[in-house]
């Protein structure tokens, strides 16, 4: 588990035990940020793969 997941679990427990009164989007913000970064990395990797495939096709021609 990374820091984002640990923070999310801690915030959820604090919210459910009513220690904090934050809104749910704020409680889940570490998970949302982590997920967004993972998606961004995936998009960049897919872009690099697509550029590589196009370059390889152009070399063969």
Short mmCIF file of C-alpha atoms in Angstrom, two decimals:
data_model
loop_
_atom_site.label_atom_id
_atom_site.label_comp_id
_atom_site.label_asym_id
_atom_site.label_seq_id
_atom_site.Cartn_x
_atom_site.Cartn_y
_atom_site.Cartn_z
CA UNK A 1 0.00 0.00 0.00
CA UNK A 2 1.24 3.41 -0.92
CA UNK A 3 0.90 6.64 0.99
CA UNK A 4 -2.26 7.64 -0.90
CA UNK A 5 -4.03 4.40 -0.01
CA UNK A 6 -2.99 4.65 3.64
CA UNK A 7 -4.20 8.26 3.85
CA UNK A 8 -7.49 7.31 2.21
CA UNK A 9 -8.11 4.51 4.71
CA UNK A 10 -7.21 6.77 7.65
CA UNK A 11 -9.48 9.55 6.38
CA UNK A 12 -12.38 7.13 5.84
CA UNK A 13 -12.04 5.74 9.36
CA UNK A 14 -11.91 9.26 10.79
CA UNK A 15 -14.96 10.28 8.76
CA UNK A 16 -16.99 7.23 9.78
CA UNK A 17 -16.11 7.70 13.45
CA UNK A 18 -17.08 11.38 13.09
CA UNK A 19 -13.69 12.65 14.22
CA UNK A 20 -13.56 14.82 11.10
CA UNK A 21 -16.52 16.46 9.35
CA UNK A 22 -14.99 16.83 5.89
CA UNK A 23 -17.03 16.19 2.78
CA UNK A 24 -16.58 12.81 1.12
CA UNK A 25 -14.78 14.20 -1.92
CA UNK A 26 -12.13 15.64 0.40
CA UNK A 27 -11.84 12.35 2.29
CA UNK A 28 -11.34 10.47 -1.00
CA UNK A 29 -9.03 13.08 -2.53
CA UNK A 30 -5.79 11.07 -2.01
CA UNK A 31 -7.32 8.14 -3.90
CA UNK A 32 -8.64 10.42 -6.64
CA UNK A 33 -5.23 12.06 -7.11
CA UNK A 34 -3.46 8.69 -7.12
CA UNK A 35 -5.89 7.27 -9.68
CA UNK A 36 -5.52 10.37 -11.87
CA UNK A 37 -1.73 10.02 -11.85
CA UNK A 38 -1.98 6.33 -12.78
CA UNK A 39 -4.33 7.17 -15.68
CA UNK A 40 -2.02 9.95 -16.87
CA UNK A 41 0.96 7.59 -16.84
CA UNK A 42 -1.06 4.99 -18.77
CA UNK A 43 -2.04 7.55 -21.41
CA UNK A 44 1.59 8.67 -21.82
CA UNK A 45 2.77 5.06 -22.14
CA UNK A 46 0.11 4.30 -24.75
CA UNK A 47 1.11 7.44 -26.65
CA UNK A 48 4.75 6.37 -26.67
CA UNK A 49 3.77 2.91 -27.92
CA UNK A 50 1.62 4.40 -30.69
CA UNK A 51 4.44 6.73 -31.81
CA UNK A 52 6.87 3.79 -31.81
CA UNK A 53 4.53 1.63 -33.87
CA UNK A 54 4.00 4.39 -36.44
CA UNK A 55 7.75 5.01 -36.67
CA UNK A 56 8.41 1.28 -37.18
CA UNK A 57 5.80 1.13 -39.96
CA UNK A 58 7.37 4.12 -41.70
CA UNK A 59 10.81 2.49 -41.57
CA UNK A 60 9.54 -0.66 -43.22
CA UNK A 61 8.12 1.30 -46.13
#
